PDB file of C-alpha atoms in Angstrom:
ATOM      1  CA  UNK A   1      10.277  -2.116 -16.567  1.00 53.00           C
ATOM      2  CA  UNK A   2       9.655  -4.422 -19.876  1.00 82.00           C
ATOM      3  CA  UNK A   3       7.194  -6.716 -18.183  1.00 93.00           C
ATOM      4  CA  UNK A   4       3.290  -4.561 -18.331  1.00 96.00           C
ATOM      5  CA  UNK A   5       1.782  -5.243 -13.950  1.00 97.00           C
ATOM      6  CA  UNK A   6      -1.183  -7.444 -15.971  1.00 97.00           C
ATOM      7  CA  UNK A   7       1.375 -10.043 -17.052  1.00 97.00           C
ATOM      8  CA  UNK A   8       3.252  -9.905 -13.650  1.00 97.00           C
ATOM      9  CA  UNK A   9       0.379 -10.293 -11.640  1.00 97.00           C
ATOM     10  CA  UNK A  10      -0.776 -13.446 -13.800  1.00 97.00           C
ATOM     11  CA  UNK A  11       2.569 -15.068 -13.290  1.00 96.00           C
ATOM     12  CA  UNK A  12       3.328 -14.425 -10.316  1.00 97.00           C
ATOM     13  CA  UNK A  13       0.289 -14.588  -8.470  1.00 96.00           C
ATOM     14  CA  UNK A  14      -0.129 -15.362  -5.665  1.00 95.00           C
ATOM     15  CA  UNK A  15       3.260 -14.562  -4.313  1.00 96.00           C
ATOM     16  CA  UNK A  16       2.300 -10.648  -5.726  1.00 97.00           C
ATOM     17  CA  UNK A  17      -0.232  -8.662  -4.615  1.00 97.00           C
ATOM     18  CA  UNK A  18      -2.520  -5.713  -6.035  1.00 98.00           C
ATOM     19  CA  UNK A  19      -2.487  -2.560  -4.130  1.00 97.00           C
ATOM     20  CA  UNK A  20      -5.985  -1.508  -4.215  1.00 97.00           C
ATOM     21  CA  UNK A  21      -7.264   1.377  -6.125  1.00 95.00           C
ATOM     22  CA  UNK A  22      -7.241   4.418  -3.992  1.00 95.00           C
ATOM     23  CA  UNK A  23      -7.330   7.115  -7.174  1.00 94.00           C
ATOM     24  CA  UNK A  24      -3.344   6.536  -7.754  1.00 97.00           C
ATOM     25  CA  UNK A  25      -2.431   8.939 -10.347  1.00 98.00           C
ATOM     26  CA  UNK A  26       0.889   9.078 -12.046  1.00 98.00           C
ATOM     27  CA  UNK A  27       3.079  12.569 -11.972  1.00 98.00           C
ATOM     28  CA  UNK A  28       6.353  12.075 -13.091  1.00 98.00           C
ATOM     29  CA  UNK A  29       7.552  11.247 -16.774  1.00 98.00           C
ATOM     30  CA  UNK A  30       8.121   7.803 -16.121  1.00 97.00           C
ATOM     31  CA  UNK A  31       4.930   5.901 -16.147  1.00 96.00           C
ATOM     32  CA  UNK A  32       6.333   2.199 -15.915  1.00 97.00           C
ATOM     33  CA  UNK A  33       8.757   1.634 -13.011  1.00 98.00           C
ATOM     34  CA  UNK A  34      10.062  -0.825 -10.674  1.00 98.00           C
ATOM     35  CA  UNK A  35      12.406  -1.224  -7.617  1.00 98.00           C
ATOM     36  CA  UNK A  36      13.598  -1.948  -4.300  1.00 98.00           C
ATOM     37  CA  UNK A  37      11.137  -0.426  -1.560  1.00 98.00           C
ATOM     38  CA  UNK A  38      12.028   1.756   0.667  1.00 98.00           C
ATOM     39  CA  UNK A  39       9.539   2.979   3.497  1.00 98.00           C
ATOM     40  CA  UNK A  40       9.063   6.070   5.574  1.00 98.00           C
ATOM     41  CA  UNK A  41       5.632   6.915   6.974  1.00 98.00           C
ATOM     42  CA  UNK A  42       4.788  10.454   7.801  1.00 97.00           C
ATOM     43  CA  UNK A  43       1.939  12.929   7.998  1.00 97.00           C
ATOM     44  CA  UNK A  44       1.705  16.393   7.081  1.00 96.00           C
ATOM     45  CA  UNK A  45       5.707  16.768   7.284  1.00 97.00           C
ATOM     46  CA  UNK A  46       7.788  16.055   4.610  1.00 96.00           C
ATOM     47  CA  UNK A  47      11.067  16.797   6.480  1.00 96.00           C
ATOM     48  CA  UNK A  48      12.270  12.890   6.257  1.00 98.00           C
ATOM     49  CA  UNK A  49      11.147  12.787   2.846  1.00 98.00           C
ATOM     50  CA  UNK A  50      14.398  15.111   1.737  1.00 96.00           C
ATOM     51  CA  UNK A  51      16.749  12.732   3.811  1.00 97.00           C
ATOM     52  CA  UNK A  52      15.190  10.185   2.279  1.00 98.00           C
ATOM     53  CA  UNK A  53      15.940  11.110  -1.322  1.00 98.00           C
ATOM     54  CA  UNK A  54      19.415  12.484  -0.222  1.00 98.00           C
ATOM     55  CA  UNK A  55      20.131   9.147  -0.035  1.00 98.00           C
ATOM     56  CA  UNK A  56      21.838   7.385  -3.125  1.00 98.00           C
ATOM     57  CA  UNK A  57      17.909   5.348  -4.606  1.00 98.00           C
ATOM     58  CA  UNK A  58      19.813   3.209  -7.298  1.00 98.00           C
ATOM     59  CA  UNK A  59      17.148   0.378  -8.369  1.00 98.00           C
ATOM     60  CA  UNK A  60      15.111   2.028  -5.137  1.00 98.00           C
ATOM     61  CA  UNK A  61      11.398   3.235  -4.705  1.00 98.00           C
ATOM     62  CA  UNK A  62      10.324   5.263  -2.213  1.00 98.00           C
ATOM     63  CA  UNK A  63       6.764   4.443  -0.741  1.00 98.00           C
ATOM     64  CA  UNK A  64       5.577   6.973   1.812  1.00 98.00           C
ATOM     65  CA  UNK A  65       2.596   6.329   3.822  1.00 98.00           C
ATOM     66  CA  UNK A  66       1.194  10.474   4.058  1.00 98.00           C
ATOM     67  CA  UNK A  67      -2.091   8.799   5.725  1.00 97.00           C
ATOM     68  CA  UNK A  68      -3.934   9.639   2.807  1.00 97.00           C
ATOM     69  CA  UNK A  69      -3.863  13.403   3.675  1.00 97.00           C
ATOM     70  CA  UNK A  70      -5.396  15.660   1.249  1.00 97.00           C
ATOM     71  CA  UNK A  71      -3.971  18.907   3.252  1.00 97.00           C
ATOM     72  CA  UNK A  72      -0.357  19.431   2.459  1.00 98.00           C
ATOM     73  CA  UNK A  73       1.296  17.950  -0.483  1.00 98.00           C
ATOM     74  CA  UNK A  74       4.472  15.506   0.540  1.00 98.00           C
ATOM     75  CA  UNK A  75       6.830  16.229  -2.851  1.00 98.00           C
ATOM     76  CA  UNK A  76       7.277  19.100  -4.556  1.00 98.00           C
ATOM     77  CA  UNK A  77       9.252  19.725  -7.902  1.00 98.00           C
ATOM     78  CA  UNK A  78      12.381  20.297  -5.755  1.00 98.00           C
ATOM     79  CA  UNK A  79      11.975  17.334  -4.028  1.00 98.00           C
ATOM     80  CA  UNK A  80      11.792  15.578  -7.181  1.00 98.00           C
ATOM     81  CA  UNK A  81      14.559  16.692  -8.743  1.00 98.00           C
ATOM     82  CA  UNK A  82      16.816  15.881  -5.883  1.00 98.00           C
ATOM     83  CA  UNK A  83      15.255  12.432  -6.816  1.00 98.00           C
ATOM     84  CA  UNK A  84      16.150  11.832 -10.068  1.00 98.00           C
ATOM     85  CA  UNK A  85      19.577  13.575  -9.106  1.00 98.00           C
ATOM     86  CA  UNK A  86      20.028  10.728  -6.455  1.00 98.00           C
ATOM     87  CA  UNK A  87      18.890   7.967  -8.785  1.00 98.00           C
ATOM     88  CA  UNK A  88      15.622   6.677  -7.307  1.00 98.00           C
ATOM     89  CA  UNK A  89      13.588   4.889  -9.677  1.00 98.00           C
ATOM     90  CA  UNK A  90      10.043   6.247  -8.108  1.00 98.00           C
ATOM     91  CA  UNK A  91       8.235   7.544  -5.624  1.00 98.00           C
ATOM     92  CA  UNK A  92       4.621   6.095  -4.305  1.00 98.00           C
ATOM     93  CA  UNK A  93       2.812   8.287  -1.886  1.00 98.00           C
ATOM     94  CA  UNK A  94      -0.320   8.094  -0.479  1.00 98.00           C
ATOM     95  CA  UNK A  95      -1.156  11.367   0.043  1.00 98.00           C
ATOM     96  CA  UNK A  96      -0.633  14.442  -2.137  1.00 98.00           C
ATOM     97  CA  UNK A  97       1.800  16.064  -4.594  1.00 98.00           C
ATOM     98  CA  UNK A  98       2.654  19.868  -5.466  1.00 98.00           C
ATOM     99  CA  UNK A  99       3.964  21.191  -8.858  1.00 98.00           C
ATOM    100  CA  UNK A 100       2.398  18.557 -10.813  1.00 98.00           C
ATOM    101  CA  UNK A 101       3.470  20.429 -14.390  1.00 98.00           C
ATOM    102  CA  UNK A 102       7.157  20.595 -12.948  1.00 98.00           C
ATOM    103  CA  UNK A 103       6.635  16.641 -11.710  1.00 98.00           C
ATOM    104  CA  UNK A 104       5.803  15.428 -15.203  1.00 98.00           C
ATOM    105  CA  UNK A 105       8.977  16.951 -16.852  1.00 98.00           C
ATOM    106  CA  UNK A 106      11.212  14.788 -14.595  1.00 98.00           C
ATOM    107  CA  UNK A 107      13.069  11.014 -15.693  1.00 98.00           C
ATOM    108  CA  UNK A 108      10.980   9.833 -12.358  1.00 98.00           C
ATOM    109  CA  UNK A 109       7.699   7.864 -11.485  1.00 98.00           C
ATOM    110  CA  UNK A 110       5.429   9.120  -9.422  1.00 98.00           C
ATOM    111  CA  UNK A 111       2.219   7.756  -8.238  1.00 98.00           C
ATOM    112  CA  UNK A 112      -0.062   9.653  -5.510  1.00 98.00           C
ATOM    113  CA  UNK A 113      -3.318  10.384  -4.478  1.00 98.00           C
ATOM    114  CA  UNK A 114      -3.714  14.215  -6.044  1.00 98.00           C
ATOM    115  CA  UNK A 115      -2.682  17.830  -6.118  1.00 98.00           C
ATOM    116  CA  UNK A 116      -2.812  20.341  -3.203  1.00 98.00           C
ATOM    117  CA  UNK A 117      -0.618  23.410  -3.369  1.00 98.00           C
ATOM    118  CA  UNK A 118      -0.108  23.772  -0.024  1.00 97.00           C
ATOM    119  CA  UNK A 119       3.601  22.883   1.795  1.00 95.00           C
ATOM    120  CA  UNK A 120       3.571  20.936   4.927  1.00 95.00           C
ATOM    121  CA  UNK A 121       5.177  21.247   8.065  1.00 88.00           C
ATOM    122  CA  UNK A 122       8.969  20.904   8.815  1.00 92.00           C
ATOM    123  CA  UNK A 123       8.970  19.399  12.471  1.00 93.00           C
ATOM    124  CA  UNK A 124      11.525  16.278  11.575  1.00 93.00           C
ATOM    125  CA  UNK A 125       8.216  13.853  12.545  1.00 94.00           C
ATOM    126  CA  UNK A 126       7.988  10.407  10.557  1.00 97.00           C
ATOM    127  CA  UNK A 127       9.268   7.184  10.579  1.00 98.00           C
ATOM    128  CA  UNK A 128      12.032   5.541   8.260  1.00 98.00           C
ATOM    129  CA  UNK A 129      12.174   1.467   7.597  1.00 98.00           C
ATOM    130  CA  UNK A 130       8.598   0.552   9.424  1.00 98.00           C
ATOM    131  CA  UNK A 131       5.771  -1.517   8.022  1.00 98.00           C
ATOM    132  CA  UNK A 132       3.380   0.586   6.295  1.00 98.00           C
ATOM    133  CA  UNK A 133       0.070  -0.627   6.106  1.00 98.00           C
ATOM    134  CA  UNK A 134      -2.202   0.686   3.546  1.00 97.00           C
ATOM    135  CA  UNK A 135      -4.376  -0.178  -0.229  1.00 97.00           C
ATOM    136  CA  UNK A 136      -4.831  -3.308   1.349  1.00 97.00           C
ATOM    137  CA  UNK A 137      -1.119  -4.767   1.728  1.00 97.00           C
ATOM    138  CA  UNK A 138       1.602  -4.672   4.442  1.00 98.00           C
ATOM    139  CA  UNK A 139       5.018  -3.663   3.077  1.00 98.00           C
ATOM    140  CA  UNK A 140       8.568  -3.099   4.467  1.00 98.00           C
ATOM    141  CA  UNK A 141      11.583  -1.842   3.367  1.00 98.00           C
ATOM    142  CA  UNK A 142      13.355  -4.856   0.912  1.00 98.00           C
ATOM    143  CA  UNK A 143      10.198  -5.553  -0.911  1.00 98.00           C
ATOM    144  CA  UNK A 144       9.752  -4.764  -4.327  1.00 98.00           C
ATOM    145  CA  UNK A 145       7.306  -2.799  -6.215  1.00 98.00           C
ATOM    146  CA  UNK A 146       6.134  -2.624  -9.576  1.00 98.00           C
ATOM    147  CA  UNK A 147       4.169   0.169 -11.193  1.00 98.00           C
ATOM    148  CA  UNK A 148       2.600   1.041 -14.612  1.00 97.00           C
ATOM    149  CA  UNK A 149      -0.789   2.772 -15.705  1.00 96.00           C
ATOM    150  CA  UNK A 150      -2.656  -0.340 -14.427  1.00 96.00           C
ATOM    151  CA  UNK A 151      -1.776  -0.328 -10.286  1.00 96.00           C
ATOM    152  CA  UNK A 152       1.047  -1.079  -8.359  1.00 98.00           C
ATOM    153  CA  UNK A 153       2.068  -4.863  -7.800  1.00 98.00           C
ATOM    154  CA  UNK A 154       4.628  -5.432  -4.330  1.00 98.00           C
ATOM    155  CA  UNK A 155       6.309  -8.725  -3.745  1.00 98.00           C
ATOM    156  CA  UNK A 156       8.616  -9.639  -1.306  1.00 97.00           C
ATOM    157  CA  UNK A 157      11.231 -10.911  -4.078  1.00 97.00           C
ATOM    158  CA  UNK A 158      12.468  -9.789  -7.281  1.00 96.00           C
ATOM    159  CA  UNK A 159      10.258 -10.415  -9.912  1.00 94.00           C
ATOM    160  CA  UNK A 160      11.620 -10.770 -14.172  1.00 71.00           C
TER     161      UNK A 160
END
């Protein structure tokens, strides 16, 4: 991603919109990132989250909607590696992350809420391709998102 969320938001606006500030914290390597959104909504069970990223995520983000959770972390360093082996561009989640120090040595972004060490549940619970609703903004799977050290930007077309 050449084009900073600042100057995206000014041009585009107001087809984009601003997900609001909820602590988002960036993880992986890649700070600037952009892509195709993918959506899966789950709580305290990451189980969908590694079918998810088994997936080929050329050009592809995925957003998960963790309910904000602050009791089990949703991606792990394993999880992110079968990321960046898969291709995905990024990962948003609102809720938490484990192995942060393994998370910022990876070719991926990653925003989330914070750190937790503990795993979550594996009970196959969650929900792929639904409207998540969170920050302030509706999205769905076919949006686009657009991240960087200032926020997140989504828009329901290709932006650049």
């Amino acid at each position: 991603m050449n084009t900073p969320t600042a100057d995206l938001y000014d041009a585009h606006f107001p087809k984009v919109q601003a997900l609001d500030y909820l602590g988002w914290k960036d993880y992986g390597a890649k700070t600037h990132f952009k892509g195709k959104v993918k959506t899966l909504k789950c709580f305290e069970d990451n189980s969908l989250v590694r079918k998810v990223l088994e997936e080929n995520g050329q050009g592809k983000v995925l957003v998960i909607d963790g309910g904000g959770s602050v009791k089990h972390a949703l991606l792990g360093d394993m999880l992110g590696e079968l990321a960046v082996k898969n291709g995905w561009e990024g990962v948003i989640i609102h809720g938490m992350v484990r192995d942060s120090a393994a998370l910022k040595k990876l070719n991926l972004g990653i925003k989330a809420l914070g750190t937790v060490p503990a795993k979550t549940e594996k009970n196959n619970q969650g929900l792929i391709d639904v409207t998540l609703r969170f920050a302030s903004v509706s999205m769905e799977s076919g949006d686009f998102v657009y991240a960087d050290e200032d926020g997140i930007l989504l828009s329901k077309t290709e932006l650049e």
